[in-house]
Each structure stands twice: as C-alpha cells, then as structure tokens.
C-alpha cells in the first residue's frame, strides 16, 4: 500500500523516503515541516486531533508530485546545490511578490489532504464490507449443521482482532511509520516515529500509538488506523475458511487476538511500517526494497499460512479422509451465499487495491481498478475452464475461488503492471488455486474446507513474486525512498521487475514472499501447537458429528430446522 | 417381503449406505427426521430464555427386501450404524403384502 506517488520534487529529496506501507506516503511536507517549522528536531511533533492544523501550502503539489513550496537546500556539498538554491531564491522572490497566492496555496493544500482523507476512509469502508462477503462465502461453503457457528466465528473475528489491533497491533505495525516515511496525504504530522526494536533503516517493530492514544490521537493517524485495521481484519477472516467445522470458540478467540496483536503487525511493520524489508533497496541495493502494494503477502499470505498451520494443528474434520486416505466431498450447503459473498468481495476489493494509494490525488487509481478486475475475471475463467477440462463440468465454488485467487494475486502488483500482465497474473492464479486445492486434498491431506490456503496463501505468494516479474517501471518512482534519479541509471523510473530489467527486484520479492510464509506458518504453528497441547482446540467428537451450532452456542443457524415443543 | 425401517445417527449414513451397497442392496429411501427415544433432551439458553432441545436430528432409512435377505441386511445395518452410545437409533421390521412396479405393472418380489 501506499507510497507516495513518484515525485520529481527538487527540494529536500534526500529526506523524502517513501515507505509504502499501508502507509506511508512519504512526505515531503513532513520533512519540510520538521525542518523549517519545528524548532529543534528533538521536539516531538504535536498531534492534531481536531484536524484544523492539517493540510496547508506545504501539502500543495502538482500532478507530478512537485511541491508548491520550495525548501531551502541545506547540503552545500550536494552536486545540485546551486540549482536548488536558485529555485529556492526564485520561490522566495515570487512569494514576496504575490502573498495572496501563497495564502491560496494553504487552501489548496488543505483540500488536497481532505480529498485524500475522504478517499482513504471511503475505500476503507468498502474493505470493511468485505467482512460480510467472507461471512457469506465461508458459511455457504460448509455444511448446514455448522452454519450458525460459521457466522459466529466471522463475527467474533472482527470484534476480537480489532481489540488486539487497537491495543497494541497498530502501534507495533505503524508506530514508526514516520521514520522512513510519513503519511503525507494523511496529514503530514509525523507523530508515529519510534521503533522499539531496531532503528533507522533496520526497524523491526514500531512503538508509538498504543491504544491509538497520545501520538495516535491525531486526525491523520486515525485515517490510517481505520484503513489499516480493516486490512488486518481480512487476514483475521481468512483463517475461518480453513479451521471451521471443528474449532472451539475459546481457541478461535485466542487465534484472533494472536493475529491482531502479533502475527499481522510484525510482518506488516517490516513491509508497510518503514521496517527493514521495505528498506532493502536503500541498505542492500535490492531494487526498491520489498514491495507489496496492497497486501498479497502482508494480508493474504499471512492469513493463508496462518490458516495452514492452524489446520495442521487441528487435524482434518471427522470423515474428511477415508480409511484409505481418499478425500471425501462435503458439498457446500448454500451456493447463492457463496456467489453473493464472492461478488461482495470483488466489490470490496475496489477499495482494497485502489484505496491503497491512500489518496485520490494519485491518479493511478483507475489503472489499479482495471487491473484488479482483469485479474479477477481471468482467474475465474481459468478455474472454470480447468475444472471443465479436468472433470467434465465447471464447478461454481471453484469459479468463485478462482476469482478470489486472481484478486489475491493482483493485490501486490496491481499498481505496477499493465493490463496484459494483470491478465496473465489472473490466469496463473486460476491455475494455482485449482492445483492447490487438489494438492491439499490428495497430497498434503491438510483439510481446508473453503480453500483459504490455496486462495490466500499460495496465490498471495504468487502475487508478490509476479510483481518482481511484471512490474513495468511506469509507476512508483522513488518508492521506499530509493533514489528517483539514480535507480537503474534512469531518472523517473518506477518499480521494475525481472522482465523489464531489474533482477534484484525479483530476488527481493522471492525473499520477502518466503519470509512471509515462514513467519506466518512458523510462528502460528509453534504457538498453537503449545496451546493445543495444554488444552485441545477442537470441539468434542459428538459436537462435531451433531454440528457445532447447539453445542457451542445453543442456537441453530437455521432454527426452522428444529421442531420445538413450545411452538404453536 | 419385508420392510426394514431404521432410524440412525445422521453422521452414520455414509457408512451404512456403503455397507448396504457392499452386500448388494439395490434401493433405499432416506429421509431427514427429528425425534427422541428414551434419552432426555437438554436445555439451552436463547437470549436469556430457556428452551429445550429434545428433538434431535436423525436419518430414517427404508429398505424393501425379499424375506430371505432380511436377517443378513439387519445384521450389516446394525453393525455399520453402531457407535455404542445412546442415540444410535433403532431398526423396525415389518411384513409387506404387495409391491407394484409402476412402469410395467410387475408385482411381488420381481418388482423389488
């Protein structure tokens, strides 16, 4: 998600480091503010909870990201010092001549920030609605006797993961976002600026904004918090698709707290919070560092591999594999739910990916929206045709999984590729999800009722890797603070993959994806293997046979199925 | 001819079906039913109010067979449906006077 759009700004370039991250739009403005308005860098920036000090002439930029305000160059040894000084002097002269224009720029800058706030919040609301899609999709895919239980899991996921993220997750992930990046479009007040693990370009864990209070009690920070919490929730929902129909409620709540507080924020900090993976371009010369635009790995693969580990710990549902090890089908009980849920997810993804620019003033949003749709339809078409060819009939649940697979895979590269590449990525994802589902059923014997491991885990990795292959260099100039003028020896070149000339970007994508899978699977497996050893996370055999609705919650998903003596 | 009617646990249906097909039973009729036998139902709370769940989901099988096969089928069925716990269900056997195949009017055991 989100780094500031490429800028050709001449002033304070050295200070501009965009982190991406869900965040991070880097900010010229913040750098300027910090240098010129705040006396002494040691003093902490003041949060702006009322939003009345956010957005002024320093946030006014043109379409190319060039700032209205020209900052005074400070490094006299820089080769372009003379030119920068000349630009600065010219700006000063013009500003003195037309003070009204400078005043007007204050309004322009405020409106720009307001536009981006509104965009980011509204796309965040779309992502929030995806939770309804997940609930319908996963509920429809399981057996009728567990429908109420599935809905409760989906609901509780939102609630408990949010609690954990509010308390510590947000601070862990974004508590240092202003160190290597600052949310420029989101206000320019760099209040979240401290790593508690690591520092500088080697940050491992953020440390400001606990309970969204203090430095987190800021209008800009809260836009980020709203947008990011619904992303985290997506990872929280993904696991439901793998662990349903057998997990007990108490252990599910522990899973959600773990995801919201630890699992998601750690990797999220490394990639979106200005952490070490995002800075590998600066520190080790790996392209633009590890890039994941909207979360193929940060959100989806994290959720998918967490789900895989939990499914291994829990074991398969009773009767899923026969005595000969052959997988048995447990058909979906409500196809209309599955299809409606999938379309809600597609709709929500129009917030997930384009919203990850964190600003409507970044006009790449239209390309992102089209790429996202192209990958979705190609993924679904591939899954339908693959099933048609292999089994003689297309399968609607696989068609839905194929659409989600395309969406997951395009999520990382959606801002950096063109329509042809987006379509190819969708086709690859459609194949990966079909093969993944068959692989888990027939080879690994990991029971994955809704295909979450294949859709989110395998296709999440595919997304990060395909960015390293297909990124065409048209977008993302200066991403993660990698020199806009020097990258690949060409000024103005954006994030570039293997097929367009940057092998190292491909390598860092492979590495980041592998680290994501290892972290999500490994940490989850270790923690919950221990939890399961203390107390079994599964419901009793009898409850599983009867259906989990009544044993766990005392109600049925479809109460009309019960005949109550008290009814007239 | 006999009618074998069995009320079993829903999760045993697959096993029972496989066992019956394994010994060459050609037709069965299955319905989802609810009921209770000697076991007591239990109380649940819905929004603070108590209600009893005493009618539990079961599956009812009906099989029509020649007299000569009845004992064998009853044996296989009860083995496959048994978990050893309360609620495994019951098997009822009764005599059938006549069977008619609607398509061609065949009667008796040939119509089974």
XYZ file of C-alpha atoms in Angstrom:
680
model
C 0.000 0.000 0.000
C 0.845 3.094 -0.427
C 3.720 5.051 -1.015
C 3.630 8.484 -2.299
C 3.392 8.773 -5.969
C 6.591 9.419 -7.741
C 7.715 12.904 -7.340
C 10.144 14.924 -9.273
C 10.477 17.318 -6.435
C 13.785 19.016 -6.399
C 13.792 20.213 -2.829
C 14.694 18.023 0.103
C 14.842 14.907 -1.968
C 17.306 13.347 0.358
C 14.704 13.477 3.059
C 11.979 12.016 1.016
C 11.747 8.366 1.620
C 8.518 6.890 0.873
C 7.582 3.869 2.625
C 4.860 2.099 1.500
C 3.087 0.861 3.548
C -0.024 0.905 4.164
C 1.059 3.636 4.820
C 3.363 5.523 4.059
C 3.298 8.145 1.948
C 6.142 9.942 2.319
C 6.270 13.249 2.822
C 7.862 15.979 1.507
C 5.668 18.077 3.585
C 6.604 16.389 6.770
C 10.235 16.765 6.025
C 9.813 20.406 5.329
C 7.680 20.889 8.364
C 10.143 19.145 10.538
C 12.998 21.177 9.204
C 11.501 24.597 9.000
C 8.588 24.889 11.338
C 9.527 22.773 14.272
C 12.293 24.360 16.240
C 14.727 21.588 17.004
C 14.163 18.077 15.692
C 14.294 16.650 19.183
C 10.935 18.157 19.944
C 8.064 15.751 19.315
C 5.545 16.714 16.642
C 2.205 17.703 18.073
C -0.808 15.554 17.164
C -3.775 17.297 15.580
C -6.890 15.511 16.841
C -9.234 18.266 15.637
C -7.840 18.222 12.122
C -7.643 22.003 11.968
C -3.888 22.221 11.609
C -3.621 19.547 8.944
C -3.033 20.479 5.304
C -1.529 23.792 4.249
C 0.644 25.147 1.448
C 3.308 22.566 2.193
C 0.917 19.815 1.099
C 0.008 21.573 -2.155
C 1.593 19.681 -5.048
C 1.079 19.419 -8.810
C 0.144 16.263 -10.731
C 3.753 15.139 -10.788
C 4.081 15.481 -7.041
C 6.201 18.635 -7.230
C 5.658 20.719 -4.145
C 4.354 24.279 -4.345
C 6.720 25.284 -1.579
C 10.395 25.077 -2.456
C 12.518 24.180 0.534
C 15.842 25.771 1.223
C 18.661 23.352 0.381
C 20.844 22.611 3.383
C 23.577 20.385 1.989
C 26.053 22.745 0.390
C 28.196 19.878 -0.872
C 25.411 18.351 -2.965
C 26.173 18.494 -6.693
C 22.842 20.158 -7.436
C 23.097 22.653 -4.598
C 23.485 25.650 -6.886
C 20.379 24.765 -8.882
C 18.348 24.125 -5.755
C 19.442 27.361 -4.189
C 18.449 29.179 -7.351
C 14.994 27.549 -7.303
C 14.595 28.442 -3.660
C 15.571 32.067 -4.195
C 13.156 32.306 -7.113
C 10.360 30.883 -4.981
C 11.093 33.383 -2.218
C 11.040 36.252 -4.697
C 7.728 35.128 -6.217
C 6.159 34.546 -2.795
C 7.100 38.045 -1.665
C 5.587 39.468 -4.829
C 2.306 37.503 -4.595
C 1.428 36.870 -0.941
C -2.182 36.129 -1.845
C -1.082 33.190 -3.991
C 0.794 31.774 -1.017
C -2.326 32.148 1.112
C -4.414 30.451 -1.542
C -1.931 27.593 -1.544
C -2.836 26.996 2.095
C -6.391 26.240 0.964
C -5.250 24.144 -1.953
C -3.031 22.092 0.327
C -5.841 21.610 2.824
C -8.290 20.498 0.143
C -5.749 18.038 -1.205
C -5.361 16.416 2.186
C -9.121 16.433 2.719
C -9.687 14.763 -0.654
C -7.212 12.057 0.237
C -8.698 11.577 3.703
C -12.141 11.122 2.192
C -10.845 8.690 -0.406
C -8.928 6.610 2.081
C -11.780 6.471 4.593
C -14.357 5.546 1.970
C -12.239 2.852 0.394
C -11.647 1.605 3.950
C -15.420 1.322 4.383
C -15.528 -0.806 1.225
C -12.876 -3.085 2.687
C -14.891 -3.295 5.898
C -17.842 -4.543 3.847
C -15.691 -7.413 2.604
C -16.238 -8.974 6.011
C -19.856 -9.544 5.010
C -18.626 -11.211 1.832
C -16.309 -13.523 3.746
C -19.094 -14.415 6.155
C -21.477 -15.391 3.340
C -18.799 -17.174 1.322
C -17.480 -19.328 4.139
C -20.893 -20.023 5.607
C -22.216 -21.116 2.216
C -19.261 -23.441 1.647
C -19.726 -25.513 4.791
C -22.380 -27.979 5.882
C -25.733 -26.723 7.057
C -25.274 -28.080 10.557
C -22.421 -25.628 11.180
C -23.927 -22.507 9.586
C -24.599 -20.665 12.833
C -21.138 -21.471 14.139
C -19.516 -20.111 10.989
C -21.409 -16.851 11.280
C -20.384 -16.504 14.916
C -16.726 -17.091 14.038
C -16.857 -14.489 11.292
C -18.481 -12.009 13.605
C -16.169 -12.632 16.543
C -13.130 -12.336 14.270
C -13.926 -8.693 13.580
C -14.513 -7.930 17.234
C -11.569 -9.633 18.918
C -8.923 -8.978 16.280
C -9.932 -5.301 16.410
C -9.464 -5.249 20.186
C -5.933 -6.623 19.826
C -5.036 -4.283 16.981
C -6.396 -1.268 18.841
C -4.413 -2.105 21.969
C -1.014 -2.989 20.507
C -1.183 -4.148 16.870
C -1.458 -0.706 15.312
C 1.460 0.644 17.350
C 3.608 -2.400 16.506
C 2.885 -2.033 12.802
C 2.844 1.712 12.283
C 4.401 3.174 15.408
C 7.490 4.085 13.407
C 5.938 4.848 10.049
C 7.271 8.411 10.100
C 10.874 7.268 10.482
C 11.317 6.154 6.898
C 8.083 7.563 5.629
C 5.381 9.828 6.817
C 1.772 9.715 5.790
C 1.850 12.794 3.667
C -1.585 12.597 2.163
C -2.831 11.739 5.573
C -1.878 14.954 7.193
C 1.828 15.358 7.423
C 2.107 15.252 11.195
C 4.849 12.677 11.751
C 3.817 11.666 15.239
C 4.429 7.920 14.849
C 8.192 7.962 14.751
C 9.759 5.392 17.050
C 10.932 1.793 16.672
C 11.052 -0.278 19.838
C 13.014 -2.980 18.029
C 15.708 -1.762 15.661
C 16.193 1.734 14.362
C 16.751 3.765 11.220
C 16.703 1.604 8.088
C 16.705 -1.592 10.149
C 13.471 -1.296 12.042
C 11.686 -4.413 13.260
C 8.800 -3.184 15.377
C 7.016 0.132 15.824
C 6.466 1.582 19.265
C 4.130 4.567 19.256
C 0.369 4.867 19.221
C -0.613 2.158 21.713
C -4.368 2.203 22.284
C -4.447 4.758 19.461
C -3.888 7.368 22.143
C -1.231 10.066 22.591
C 0.605 10.360 19.289
C -2.087 8.170 17.740
C -4.842 10.597 18.721
C -4.446 12.558 15.515
C -6.755 13.098 12.559
C -4.224 11.786 10.057
C -3.229 8.833 12.185
C -6.854 7.846 12.618
C -7.448 7.738 8.866
C -4.535 5.362 8.644
C -5.799 3.383 11.637
C -9.268 2.901 10.121
C -7.871 1.848 6.778
C -5.296 -0.494 8.272
C -7.498 -2.171 10.828
C -9.889 -3.405 8.147
C -6.911 -4.830 6.247
C -5.797 -6.662 9.344
C -9.361 -7.960 9.748
C -9.123 -9.508 6.297
C -6.233 -11.675 7.480
C -8.283 -12.438 10.587
C -11.182 -13.674 8.462
C -9.121 -15.768 6.110
C -8.329 -18.377 8.763
C -12.028 -19.106 9.284
C -12.129 -20.818 5.892
C -9.598 -23.447 6.985
C -10.342 -24.097 10.635
C -14.133 -24.086 10.576
C -16.428 -27.001 11.417
C -14.149 -28.229 14.221
C -12.521 -25.383 16.169
C -13.882 -24.414 19.561
C -14.905 -20.830 20.213
C -12.428 -20.117 23.010
C -9.445 -21.200 20.958
C -10.691 -19.213 17.978
C -10.716 -16.072 20.130
C -7.094 -16.780 21.125
C -6.220 -17.158 17.421
C -7.776 -13.780 16.602
C -6.018 -11.988 19.450
C -2.728 -13.517 18.285
C -3.254 -12.365 14.701
C -4.315 -8.829 15.650
C -1.571 -8.260 18.210
C 1.421 -10.204 16.916
C 1.309 -12.154 13.686
C -0.059 -9.489 11.342
C 1.600 -6.359 12.806
C 5.134 -7.785 12.834
C 5.326 -8.625 9.147
C 3.209 -5.556 8.384
C 5.764 -3.332 10.091
C 8.607 -4.810 8.083
C 6.859 -4.054 4.794
C 4.478 -1.139 5.375
C 5.632 0.478 8.587
C 9.021 1.549 7.240
C 10.647 -1.649 8.541
C 13.711 -3.481 7.299
C 12.189 -5.411 4.371
C 10.912 -2.218 2.769
C 14.330 -0.595 3.117
C 16.394 -3.338 1.451
C 16.693 -1.117 -1.619
C 18.482 1.513 0.439
C 20.516 -0.809 2.602
C 21.467 -3.649 0.250
C 20.703 -2.309 -3.218
C 17.752 -4.623 -3.849
C 15.600 -2.653 -6.294
C 13.010 -0.634 -4.409
C 13.201 -2.913 -1.389
C 10.465 -5.484 -0.823
C 7.304 -4.118 -2.405
C 3.763 -5.317 -1.745
C 1.350 -2.655 -2.890
C -1.891 -3.680 -1.217
C -1.082 -6.864 0.617
C -0.809 -10.116 -1.373
C 1.614 -11.220 1.312
C 1.150 -8.725 4.151
C -2.555 -9.544 4.343
C -3.367 -12.648 2.305
C -0.358 -14.940 2.545
C -0.054 -14.091 6.235
C -3.669 -15.173 6.730
C -3.316 -18.152 4.401
C -0.218 -19.655 6.009
C -1.535 -18.950 9.492
C -4.640 -20.880 8.401
C -2.475 -23.712 7.106
C -0.598 -24.038 10.407
C -3.849 -23.993 12.384
C -5.366 -26.627 10.119
C -2.343 -28.879 10.660
C -2.575 -28.414 14.438
C -6.319 -29.101 14.477
C -6.273 -32.032 12.067
C -8.903 -32.739 9.421
C -12.647 -32.793 10.032
C -14.069 -36.173 11.013
C -14.595 -38.277 7.928
C -12.856 -35.886 5.535
C -10.365 -38.574 4.608
C -11.495 -42.190 4.361
C -9.548 -45.088 5.863
C -7.706 -45.376 2.566
C -6.783 -41.680 2.789
C -9.087 -40.747 -0.059
C -10.633 -37.269 0.350
C -14.407 -37.140 0.719
C -16.565 -34.310 -0.583
C -18.551 -32.254 1.917
C -20.583 -30.199 -0.546
C -21.409 -26.547 0.071
C -24.863 -26.095 1.599
C -25.741 -22.722 0.077
C -24.482 -21.796 -3.385
C -26.351 -18.456 -3.501
C -24.394 -17.411 -0.368
C -21.124 -18.434 -1.990
C -21.751 -16.421 -5.145
C -23.144 -13.361 -3.357
C -20.231 -13.418 -0.929
C -17.736 -13.585 -3.773
C -19.267 -10.585 -5.523
C -19.243 -8.600 -2.291
C -15.560 -9.420 -2.004
C -14.909 -8.274 -5.576
C -16.742 -5.030 -4.802
C -14.774 -4.566 -1.589
C -11.546 -5.159 -3.473
C -12.258 -1.940 -5.366
C -11.439 -0.334 -2.041
C -8.670 -2.741 -1.091
C -6.420 -2.079 -4.097
C -7.185 1.428 -5.430
C -7.586 2.653 -1.851
C -4.050 1.571 -1.078
C -2.742 4.666 -2.831
C -4.006 6.398 0.318
C -5.047 9.262 -1.878
C -7.460 10.105 -4.689
C -4.956 12.659 -5.909
C -2.820 9.734 -7.038
C -4.465 9.177 -10.406
C -3.040 5.679 -10.813
C -6.235 4.570 -9.034
C -8.073 3.949 -12.311
C -5.349 1.664 -13.660
C -5.341 -0.214 -10.377
C -9.110 -0.704 -10.514
C -8.989 -2.101 -14.049
C -6.024 -4.360 -13.307
C -7.846 -5.717 -10.281
C -10.924 -6.588 -12.318
C -8.915 -8.129 -15.148
C -7.104 -10.476 -12.819
C -10.401 -11.400 -11.141
C -12.168 -12.420 -14.352
C -9.120 -14.197 -15.737
C -8.691 -16.145 -12.524
C -12.311 -17.202 -12.548
C -12.346 -18.068 -16.260
C -9.238 -20.192 -15.811
C -10.675 -22.064 -12.839
C -13.949 -22.739 -14.648
C -12.246 -23.980 -17.802
C -9.689 -26.016 -15.875
C -12.435 -27.834 -13.991
C -14.443 -28.250 -17.209
C -11.428 -29.830 -18.890
C -10.316 -31.983 -15.956
C -13.632 -33.147 -14.512
C -16.091 -32.588 -17.345
C -18.126 -29.925 -15.536
C -17.250 -26.434 -14.331
C -17.641 -26.037 -10.570
C -19.257 -22.848 -9.281
C -17.411 -22.939 -5.962
C -14.108 -23.278 -7.820
C -15.153 -20.477 -10.173
C -15.597 -18.293 -7.080
C -12.280 -19.450 -5.612
C -10.669 -18.656 -8.971
C -11.972 -15.088 -8.898
C -10.631 -14.586 -5.382
C -7.330 -16.172 -6.413
C -6.949 -13.615 -9.206
C -7.788 -10.817 -6.779
C -5.287 -12.007 -4.193
C -2.509 -12.381 -6.770
C -3.025 -8.925 -8.326
C -3.096 -7.214 -4.943
C 0.700 -6.794 -4.689
C 1.427 -5.860 -8.302
C -1.810 -4.021 -9.182
C -0.210 -0.553 -9.248
C 2.929 -1.536 -11.130
C 1.731 -3.568 -14.117
C -0.268 -3.048 -17.294
C -3.452 -4.819 -18.440
C -1.713 -7.679 -20.252
C 0.395 -8.566 -17.247
C -2.638 -8.265 -14.952
C -4.487 -10.761 -17.157
C -1.577 -13.195 -17.173
C -1.294 -12.944 -13.389
C -5.014 -13.737 -13.130
C -4.627 -16.815 -15.338
C -1.662 -18.061 -13.304
C -3.644 -17.546 -10.107
C -6.573 -19.529 -11.514
C -4.235 -22.450 -12.173
C -2.506 -22.164 -8.806
C -5.769 -22.242 -6.871
C -7.099 -25.303 -8.747
C -3.850 -27.212 -8.340
C -3.540 -26.018 -4.744
C -6.966 -27.359 -3.773
C -6.225 -30.733 -5.398
C -2.733 -30.778 -3.854
C -4.026 -30.206 -0.320
C -6.766 -32.807 -0.736
C -4.670 -35.523 -2.353
C -1.070 -34.937 -1.306
C -0.669 -32.958 1.917
C -4.046 -34.120 3.315
C -4.480 -30.756 5.011
C -8.196 -30.173 5.388
C -9.101 -26.730 4.024
C -12.918 -26.544 3.816
C -13.113 -23.254 1.912
C -9.812 -23.331 0.015
C -8.343 -20.485 2.066
C -4.808 -21.879 1.981
C -4.794 -22.095 -1.806
C -6.615 -18.824 -2.446
C -4.849 -16.624 0.079
C -1.629 -18.484 0.901
C -0.416 -19.846 -2.428
C -1.836 -17.042 -4.579
C -0.547 -14.437 -2.107
C 2.990 -15.663 -2.716
C 2.289 -15.696 -6.451
C 1.267 -12.031 -6.212
C 4.473 -10.865 -4.557
C 6.615 -12.871 -6.971
C 4.712 -11.701 -10.048
C 5.395 -8.105 -9.028
C 9.070 -8.981 -9.276
C 8.459 -10.337 -12.785
C 5.939 -8.000 -14.380
C 6.423 -4.522 -12.838
C 6.990 -2.290 -15.854
C 8.638 0.779 -14.328
C 5.839 3.228 -15.149
C 4.815 3.789 -11.540
C 6.423 4.063 -8.132
C 9.290 6.478 -8.739
C 11.220 6.875 -5.512
C 9.287 4.040 -3.833
C 10.556 3.215 -0.354
C 12.953 6.116 -0.673
C 15.029 4.579 -3.461
C 16.639 7.369 -5.466
C 14.251 8.704 -8.054
C 17.106 9.995 -10.180
C 19.568 7.146 -9.875
C 17.515 3.910 -9.988
C 18.687 1.728 -12.885
C 20.560 4.784 -14.077
C 17.405 6.438 -15.358
C 15.621 9.397 -13.857
C 11.909 8.867 -13.277
C 11.884 5.069 -13.485
C 9.448 3.340 -11.174
C 9.352 -0.129 -9.643
C 10.712 -2.578 -12.237
C 10.600 -6.365 -12.389
C 12.742 -9.050 -13.998
C 11.075 -8.892 -17.417
C 11.727 -5.144 -17.584
C 15.308 -5.168 -16.429
C 15.708 -5.442 -12.640
C 16.777 -8.902 -11.478
C 17.351 -7.716 -7.937
C 13.759 -6.608 -7.529
C 12.745 -10.144 -8.447
C 15.154 -11.628 -5.923
C 13.940 -9.431 -3.097
C 10.347 -10.329 -3.966
C 11.199 -14.033 -3.743
C 12.887 -13.462 -0.412
C 10.088 -11.364 1.058
C 7.450 -13.900 -0.003
C 9.441 -16.753 1.528
C 9.904 -14.839 4.773
C 6.187 -14.138 4.915
C 5.265 -17.811 4.513
C 7.897 -18.943 7.008
C 6.889 -16.336 9.587
C 3.152 -16.863 9.297
C 3.328 -20.659 9.295
C 6.175 -20.989 11.777
C 5.017 -18.558 14.442
C 1.438 -19.825 14.300
C 2.467 -23.468 14.398
C 4.767 -23.075 17.402
C 2.296 -21.013 19.439
C -0.777 -23.126 18.751
C 0.962 -26.482 18.939
C 1.713 -25.417 22.524
C -1.807 -24.136 23.155
C -3.263 -27.357 21.759
C -1.000 -29.416 23.994
C -2.360 -27.656 27.070
C -5.989 -27.925 26.052
C -7.413 -29.377 22.855
C -8.579 -26.667 20.484
C -11.135 -28.966 18.884
C -14.706 -29.452 19.922
C -15.735 -32.922 21.110
C -16.346 -35.675 18.590
C -20.033 -35.727 19.464
C -20.371 -31.971 18.916
C -18.650 -32.239 15.562
C -20.976 -35.035 14.479
C -24.081 -33.216 15.607
C -22.984 -29.866 14.174
C -21.354 -27.119 16.224
C -24.280 -24.699 16.416
C -26.052 -26.003 19.508
C -23.103 -27.476 21.440
C -21.094 -24.266 21.103
C -23.707 -21.527 21.075
C -27.076 -23.018 21.943
C -28.758 -21.997 18.716
C -29.114 -23.268 15.155
C -28.126 -21.314 12.060
C -31.474 -22.290 10.591
C -33.896 -22.535 13.523
C -36.714 -23.632 11.240
C -34.887 -26.955 11.104
C -35.715 -27.563 14.738
C -39.124 -28.626 15.917
C -39.689 -27.017 19.273
C -42.361 -28.354 21.555
C -43.093 -24.806 22.688
C -44.004 -23.628 19.219
C -47.663 -23.499 18.406
C -41.191 -59.463 1.645
C -40.032 -57.270 4.478
C -39.762 -53.585 5.107
C -36.683 -52.677 7.129
C -37.008 -49.245 8.639
C -34.011 -47.864 10.508
C -33.575 -44.641 12.417
C -29.884 -43.829 12.718
C -27.406 -41.058 13.521
C -27.030 -38.694 10.549
C -23.252 -38.966 10.576
C -23.507 -42.751 10.167
C -25.453 -42.509 6.917
C -22.417 -42.708 4.619
C -21.040 -45.770 6.360
C -24.403 -47.517 6.382
C -25.002 -46.760 2.722
C -21.597 -48.108 1.768
C -22.141 -51.269 3.819
C -25.553 -51.913 2.267
C -24.333 -51.347 -1.256
C -21.445 -53.683 -0.415
C -23.839 -56.592 0.131
C -25.883 -55.818 -2.955
C -28.852 -53.901 -1.587
C -30.269 -52.163 -4.606
C -32.631 -49.494 -3.387
C -33.010 -47.388 -0.278
C -35.156 -44.416 0.655
C -33.749 -41.860 3.074
C -35.429 -39.009 4.929
C -34.231 -36.448 7.436
C -36.326 -36.646 10.580
C -36.249 -35.386 14.134
C -37.234 -37.197 17.252
C -36.232 -38.669 20.536
C -36.248 -42.061 22.129
C -35.505 -42.912 25.706
C -32.738 -40.329 26.062
C -33.689 -36.984 27.543
C -33.322 -33.731 25.653
C -31.232 -30.913 27.071
C -31.842 -27.268 27.907
C -30.302 -24.353 26.012
C -30.468 -20.618 26.641
C -31.535 -18.219 23.887
C -31.142 -14.523 24.774
C -31.534 -15.425 28.407
C -34.632 -17.560 27.989
C -34.543 -21.336 28.406
C -35.720 -23.728 25.761
C -35.383 -27.458 25.390
C -33.682 -29.230 22.571
C -35.316 -32.627 22.850
C -35.926 -33.434 19.222
C -32.615 -34.365 17.718
C -31.823 -34.772 14.034
C -31.889 -38.364 12.792
C -31.960 -40.114 9.457
C -34.634 -42.663 8.549
C -33.879 -45.418 6.037
C -36.467 -47.614 4.389
C -35.454 -50.775 2.565
C -37.793 -53.351 0.983
C -36.275 -56.810 0.587
C -37.190 -60.484 -0.006
C -37.710 -62.433 3.237
C -34.585 -64.482 2.595
C -32.294 -61.466 2.794
C -33.808 -59.658 5.766
C -31.633 -61.120 8.524
C -28.371 -60.519 6.683
C -29.281 -56.905 5.939
C -30.379 -56.231 9.502
C -27.043 -57.554 10.720
C -24.958 -55.436 8.370
C -27.057 -52.365 9.028
C -26.843 -52.558 12.781
C -23.082 -53.129 12.696
C -22.495 -50.154 10.410
C -24.784 -47.814 12.331
C -23.430 -48.665 15.747
C -21.274 -46.281 17.745
C -22.137 -47.858 21.070
C -23.527 -44.691 22.545
C -27.010 -43.582 23.483
C -28.835 -42.265 20.438
C -27.676 -44.841 17.901
C -31.307 -45.471 16.930
C -33.478 -48.499 16.166
C -34.433 -50.886 13.390
C -38.047 -51.870 12.750
C -39.021 -54.809 10.563
C -42.491 -55.458 9.159
C -44.107 -57.638 6.515
C -45.129 -56.262 3.161
C -48.160 -57.645 1.340
C -47.593 -56.404 -2.164
C -45.201 -54.433 -4.354
C -46.047 -52.951 -7.740
C -43.557 -51.519 -10.204
C -45.426 -48.609 -11.715
C -43.565 -48.569 -15.032
C -44.624 -52.053 -16.169
C -47.044 -53.336 -13.593
C -44.757 -56.099 -12.281
C -45.783 -57.437 -8.879
C -44.198 -59.284 -5.988
C -40.520 -59.954 -5.440
C -39.583 -59.332 -9.062
C -40.739 -55.741 -8.574
C -38.349 -55.142 -5.678
